[in-house]
PDB file of C-alpha atoms in Angstrom:
ATOM      1  CA  UNK A1010     101.846 194.692  91.598  1.00 80.00           C
ATOM      2  CA  UNK A1011      99.537 196.161  88.959  1.00 84.00           C
ATOM      3  CA  UNK A1012      96.690 198.577  89.636  1.00 78.00           C
ATOM      4  CA  UNK A1013      94.234 198.959  86.775  1.00 82.00           C
ATOM      5  CA  UNK A1014      91.467 201.576  86.620  1.00 78.00           C
ATOM      6  CA  UNK A1015      88.695 201.902  84.034  1.00 83.00           C
ATOM      7  CA  UNK A1016      87.616 205.529  83.738  1.00 81.00           C
ATOM      8  CA  UNK A1017      84.951 206.944  81.453  1.00 84.00           C
ATOM      9  CA  UNK A1018      86.360 209.545  79.107  1.00 78.00           C
ATOM     10  CA  UNK A1019      85.330 213.172  79.574  1.00 72.00           C
ATOM     11  CA  UNK A1020      83.255 214.916  76.926  1.00 65.00           C
ATOM     12  CA  UNK A1021      85.622 217.783  76.193  1.00 56.00           C
ATOM     13  CA  UNK A1022      82.891 219.724  74.354  1.00 58.00           C
ATOM     14  CA  UNK A1023      80.933 220.024  77.602  1.00 57.00           C
ATOM     15  CA  UNK A1024      83.853 221.694  79.424  1.00 52.00           C
ATOM     16  CA  UNK A1025      85.202 224.251  76.971  1.00 52.00           C
ATOM     17  CA  UNK A1026      85.930 226.833  79.694  1.00 59.00           C
ATOM     18  CA  UNK A1027      87.659 224.367  82.064  1.00 62.00           C
ATOM     19  CA  UNK A1028      89.716 222.352  79.576  1.00 60.00           C
ATOM     20  CA  UNK A1029      92.970 222.697  81.557  1.00 73.00           C
ATOM     21  CA  UNK A1030      91.360 221.895  84.894  1.00 85.00           C
ATOM     22  CA  UNK A1031      92.958 219.113  86.971  1.00 90.00           C
ATOM     23  CA  UNK A1032      90.507 216.485  88.196  1.00 89.00           C
ATOM     24  CA  UNK A1033      91.013 213.660  90.705  1.00 91.00           C
ATOM     25  CA  UNK A1034      90.857 210.139  89.261  1.00 89.00           C
ATOM     26  CA  UNK A1035      91.548 208.190  92.428  1.00 89.00           C
ATOM     27  CA  UNK A1036      93.970 207.662  95.273  1.00 91.00           C
ATOM     28  CA  UNK A1037      96.742 205.162  95.936  1.00 90.00           C
ATOM     29  CA  UNK A1038      97.956 204.179  99.360  1.00 89.00           C
ATOM     30  CA  UNK A1039     101.101 202.381 100.424  1.00 90.00           C
ATOM     31  CA  UNK A1040     101.935 201.131 103.909  1.00 89.00           C
ATOM     32  CA  UNK A1041     105.373 201.192 105.514  1.00 89.00           C
ATOM     33  CA  UNK A1042     105.438 199.536 108.940  1.00 87.00           C
ATOM     34  CA  UNK A1043     108.783 201.195 109.741  1.00 83.00           C
ATOM     35  CA  UNK A1044     107.425 204.753 109.607  1.00 79.00           C
ATOM     36  CA  UNK A1045     106.290 206.650 112.658  1.00 75.00           C
ATOM     37  CA  UNK A1046     103.602 209.347 112.665  1.00 65.00           C
ATOM     38  CA  UNK A1047     106.073 212.168 111.894  1.00 64.00           C
ATOM     39  CA  UNK A1048     107.411 210.618 108.700  1.00 74.00           C
ATOM     40  CA  UNK A1049     105.363 210.042 105.576  1.00 85.00           C
ATOM     41  CA  UNK A1050     105.709 208.253 102.291  1.00 93.00           C
ATOM     42  CA  UNK A1051     106.379 210.256  99.156  1.00 95.00           C
ATOM     43  CA  UNK A1052     104.623 209.197  95.944  1.00 96.00           C
ATOM     44  CA  UNK A1053     105.759 209.784  92.370  1.00 95.00           C
ATOM     45  CA  UNK A1054     104.334 208.910  88.976  1.00 92.00           C
ATOM     46  CA  UNK A1055     106.270 208.302  85.759  1.00 91.00           C
ATOM     47  CA  UNK A1056     104.661 207.678  82.369  1.00 87.00           C
ATOM     48  CA  UNK A1057     105.684 204.571  80.466  1.00 83.00           C
ATOM     49  CA  UNK A1058     106.325 205.482  76.797  1.00 80.00           C
ATOM     50  CA  UNK A1059     105.036 209.054  77.210  1.00 79.00           C
ATOM     51  CA  UNK A1060     105.679 212.210  79.222  1.00 81.00           C
ATOM     52  CA  UNK A1061     103.117 212.095  82.030  1.00 78.00           C
ATOM     53  CA  UNK A1062     104.019 215.453  83.569  1.00 80.00           C
ATOM     54  CA  UNK A1063     101.907 217.526  81.165  1.00 83.00           C
ATOM     55  CA  UNK A1064      98.705 215.560  81.635  1.00 87.00           C
ATOM     56  CA  UNK A1065      98.943 213.530  84.858  1.00 91.00           C
ATOM     57  CA  UNK A1066     100.184 214.249  88.391  1.00 92.00           C
ATOM     58  CA  UNK A1067     100.223 212.577  91.749  1.00 94.00           C
ATOM     59  CA  UNK A1068      99.935 214.411  95.034  1.00 95.00           C
ATOM     60  CA  UNK A1069     103.263 213.377  96.567  1.00 95.00           C
ATOM     61  CA  UNK A1070     101.903 213.270 100.137  1.00 94.00           C
ATOM     62  CA  UNK A1071      98.299 212.046  99.753  1.00 94.00           C
ATOM     63  CA  UNK A1072      98.644 209.770  96.695  1.00 94.00           C
ATOM     64  CA  UNK A1073      95.836 211.482  94.778  1.00 94.00           C
ATOM     65  CA  UNK A1074      96.080 210.779  91.046  1.00 92.00           C
ATOM     66  CA  UNK A1075      95.175 213.857  88.981  1.00 92.00           C
ATOM     67  CA  UNK A1076      94.619 214.324  85.255  1.00 90.00           C
ATOM     68  CA  UNK A1077      93.976 217.319  83.062  1.00 88.00           C
ATOM     69  CA  UNK A1078      90.400 217.181  81.892  1.00 83.00           C
ATOM     70  CA  UNK A1079      91.389 217.519  78.212  1.00 81.00           C
ATOM     71  CA  UNK A1080      93.623 214.426  78.505  1.00 81.00           C
ATOM     72  CA  UNK A1081      90.718 212.076  79.137  1.00 83.00           C
ATOM     73  CA  UNK A1082      89.639 211.599  75.525  1.00 84.00           C
ATOM     74  CA  UNK A1083      89.619 207.961  74.373  1.00 87.00           C
ATOM     75  CA  UNK A1084      89.884 209.011  70.741  1.00 84.00           C
ATOM     76  CA  UNK A1085      93.267 210.610  71.493  1.00 84.00           C
ATOM     77  CA  UNK A1086      94.617 207.750  73.620  1.00 88.00           C
ATOM     78  CA  UNK A1087      92.839 204.725  75.040  1.00 87.00           C
ATOM     79  CA  UNK A1088      95.325 203.480  77.610  1.00 91.00           C
ATOM     80  CA  UNK A1089      97.939 205.077  79.878  1.00 91.00           C
ATOM     81  CA  UNK A1090     100.588 203.120  81.770  1.00 93.00           C
ATOM     82  CA  UNK A1091     102.622 204.493  84.646  1.00 92.00           C
ATOM     83  CA  UNK A1092     105.287 203.454  87.088  1.00 94.00           C
ATOM     84  CA  UNK A1093     104.045 204.376  90.559  1.00 94.00           C
ATOM     85  CA  UNK A1094     106.690 204.779  93.275  1.00 95.00           C
ATOM     86  CA  UNK A1095     106.306 205.108  97.055  1.00 95.00           C
ATOM     87  CA  UNK A1096     109.424 206.097  98.970  1.00 94.00           C
ATOM     88  CA  UNK A1097     110.218 206.475 102.676  1.00 91.00           C
ATOM     89  CA  UNK A1098     113.480 208.264 101.896  1.00 89.00           C
ATOM     90  CA  UNK A1099     115.615 205.112 102.101  1.00 90.00           C
ATOM     91  CA  UNK A1100     113.582 202.420 100.365  1.00 92.00           C
ATOM     92  CA  UNK A1101     111.308 202.479  97.323  1.00 93.00           C
ATOM     93  CA  UNK A1102     108.444 200.295  96.273  1.00 93.00           C
ATOM     94  CA  UNK A1103     107.053 200.364  92.735  1.00 95.00           C
ATOM     95  CA  UNK A1104     103.860 199.234  91.085  1.00 94.00           C
ATOM     96  CA  UNK A1105     102.431 199.540  87.606  1.00 94.00           C
ATOM     97  CA  UNK A1106      99.353 201.734  87.209  1.00 92.00           C
ATOM     98  CA  UNK A1107      97.137 201.315  84.129  1.00 92.00           C
ATOM     99  CA  UNK A1108      94.331 203.716  83.277  1.00 90.00           C
ATOM    100  CA  UNK A1109      91.914 202.566  80.576  1.00 91.00           C
ATOM    101  CA  UNK A1110      89.607 205.193  79.109  1.00 88.00           C
ATOM    102  CA  UNK A1111      86.114 203.902  78.365  1.00 87.00           C
ATOM    103  CA  UNK A1112      84.234 205.397  75.452  1.00 87.00           C
ATOM    104  CA  UNK A1113      81.230 207.713  75.567  1.00 86.00           C
ATOM    105  CA  UNK A1114      79.228 208.775  72.522  1.00 85.00           C
ATOM    106  CA  UNK A1115      80.898 212.170  72.137  1.00 84.00           C
ATOM    107  CA  UNK A1116      81.643 212.273  68.395  1.00 84.00           C
ATOM    108  CA  UNK A1117      79.290 212.825  65.525  1.00 89.00           C
ATOM    109  CA  UNK A1118      79.458 210.660  62.413  1.00 93.00           C
ATOM    110  CA  UNK A1119      81.253 212.155  59.419  1.00 94.00           C
ATOM    111  CA  UNK A1120      80.653 211.306  55.787  1.00 94.00           C
ATOM    112  CA  UNK A1121      83.650 210.217  53.726  1.00 94.00           C
ATOM    113  CA  UNK A1122      82.776 212.868  51.127  1.00 94.00           C
ATOM    114  CA  UNK A1123      81.165 216.288  51.518  1.00 93.00           C
ATOM    115  CA  UNK A1124      79.140 215.902  48.296  1.00 93.00           C
ATOM    116  CA  UNK A1125      77.789 212.732  46.679  1.00 90.00           C
ATOM    117  CA  UNK A1126      76.622 212.829  43.036  1.00 89.00           C
ATOM    118  CA  UNK A1127      74.967 209.970  41.240  1.00 85.00           C
ATOM    119  CA  UNK A1128      72.470 209.362  38.481  1.00 81.00           C
ATOM    120  CA  UNK A1129      69.407 207.168  38.464  1.00 79.00           C
ATOM    121  CA  UNK A1130      68.022 206.221  35.081  1.00 76.00           C
ATOM    122  CA  UNK A1131      64.269 205.998  34.730  1.00 76.00           C
ATOM    123  CA  UNK A1132      62.801 202.519  34.691  1.00 73.00           C
ATOM    124  CA  UNK A1133      65.986 201.171  36.304  1.00 69.00           C
ATOM    125  CA  UNK A1134      64.819 201.035  39.917  1.00 66.00           C
ATOM    126  CA  UNK A1135      64.251 197.251  39.859  1.00 68.00           C
ATOM    127  CA  UNK A1136      67.950 196.623  39.513  1.00 66.00           C
ATOM    128  CA  UNK A1137      69.302 194.749  42.550  1.00 73.00           C
ATOM    129  CA  UNK A1138      72.626 196.531  42.425  1.00 75.00           C
ATOM    130  CA  UNK A1139      73.001 199.709  44.509  1.00 76.00           C
ATOM    131  CA  UNK A1140      72.963 202.918  42.515  1.00 75.00           C
ATOM    132  CA  UNK A1141      74.874 204.826  45.210  1.00 82.00           C
ATOM    133  CA  UNK A1142      77.024 204.019  48.203  1.00 87.00           C
ATOM    134  CA  UNK A1143      77.258 206.573  50.998  1.00 88.00           C
ATOM    135  CA  UNK A1144      79.687 206.061  53.861  1.00 92.00           C
ATOM    136  CA  UNK A1145      79.895 207.769  57.211  1.00 93.00           C
ATOM    137  CA  UNK A1146      82.248 206.921  60.067  1.00 92.00           C
ATOM    138  CA  UNK A1147      82.187 207.610  63.774  1.00 90.00           C
ATOM    139  CA  UNK A1148      85.404 207.612  65.800  1.00 88.00           C
ATOM    140  CA  UNK A1149      83.626 206.353  68.919  1.00 88.00           C
ATOM    141  CA  UNK A1150      83.809 202.680  69.825  1.00 86.00           C
ATOM    142  CA  UNK A1151      81.425 199.715  69.981  1.00 83.00           C
ATOM    143  CA  UNK A1152      77.731 200.694  70.241  1.00 88.00           C
ATOM    144  CA  UNK A1153      78.695 204.370  70.254  1.00 86.00           C
ATOM    145  CA  UNK A1154      80.062 204.115  66.703  1.00 86.00           C
ATOM    146  CA  UNK A1155      76.955 202.767  64.969  1.00 88.00           C
ATOM    147  CA  UNK A1156      75.719 205.047  62.219  1.00 91.00           C
ATOM    148  CA  UNK A1157      72.095 205.245  61.093  1.00 91.00           C
ATOM    149  CA  UNK A1158      71.081 206.772  57.788  1.00 88.00           C
ATOM    150  CA  UNK A1159      67.828 208.579  56.952  1.00 88.00           C
ATOM    151  CA  UNK A1160      66.627 210.176  53.760  1.00 83.00           C
ATOM    152  CA  UNK A1161      64.873 213.372  54.784  1.00 86.00           C
ATOM    153  CA  UNK A1162      63.616 214.788  51.473  1.00 79.00           C
TER     154      UNK A1162
END
């Protein structure tokens, strides 16, 4: 069984004061027909290829999946995979949990150089070759990474 969630990344600049805050991403639920009302399932979450304990948790009784707000930055990591376990004390059931972070436009473009110098010779403006190439990059993705240039003065 694989559960896959697409979650929009959090703009960390908007939450400077609450960067370490835990937020709820969702809830998982398992059913055990052998359990009576007094016994409950216990949930656990293990990161695949990373240590999940610093940035993700699961409420062992309710199945709430929690993440630290500062973890949800697509530019740091785009996909998280977990092994989700539900246990009744004797038997375990596992599933794979995948969290995909969707991009928001939270990064400004950055030029490749801080200063660009070039010369334009008079009477040479009809040349079809560019006299300067300026490059800026944006670490966002898809439409959020498009860069527009304007000459202001």
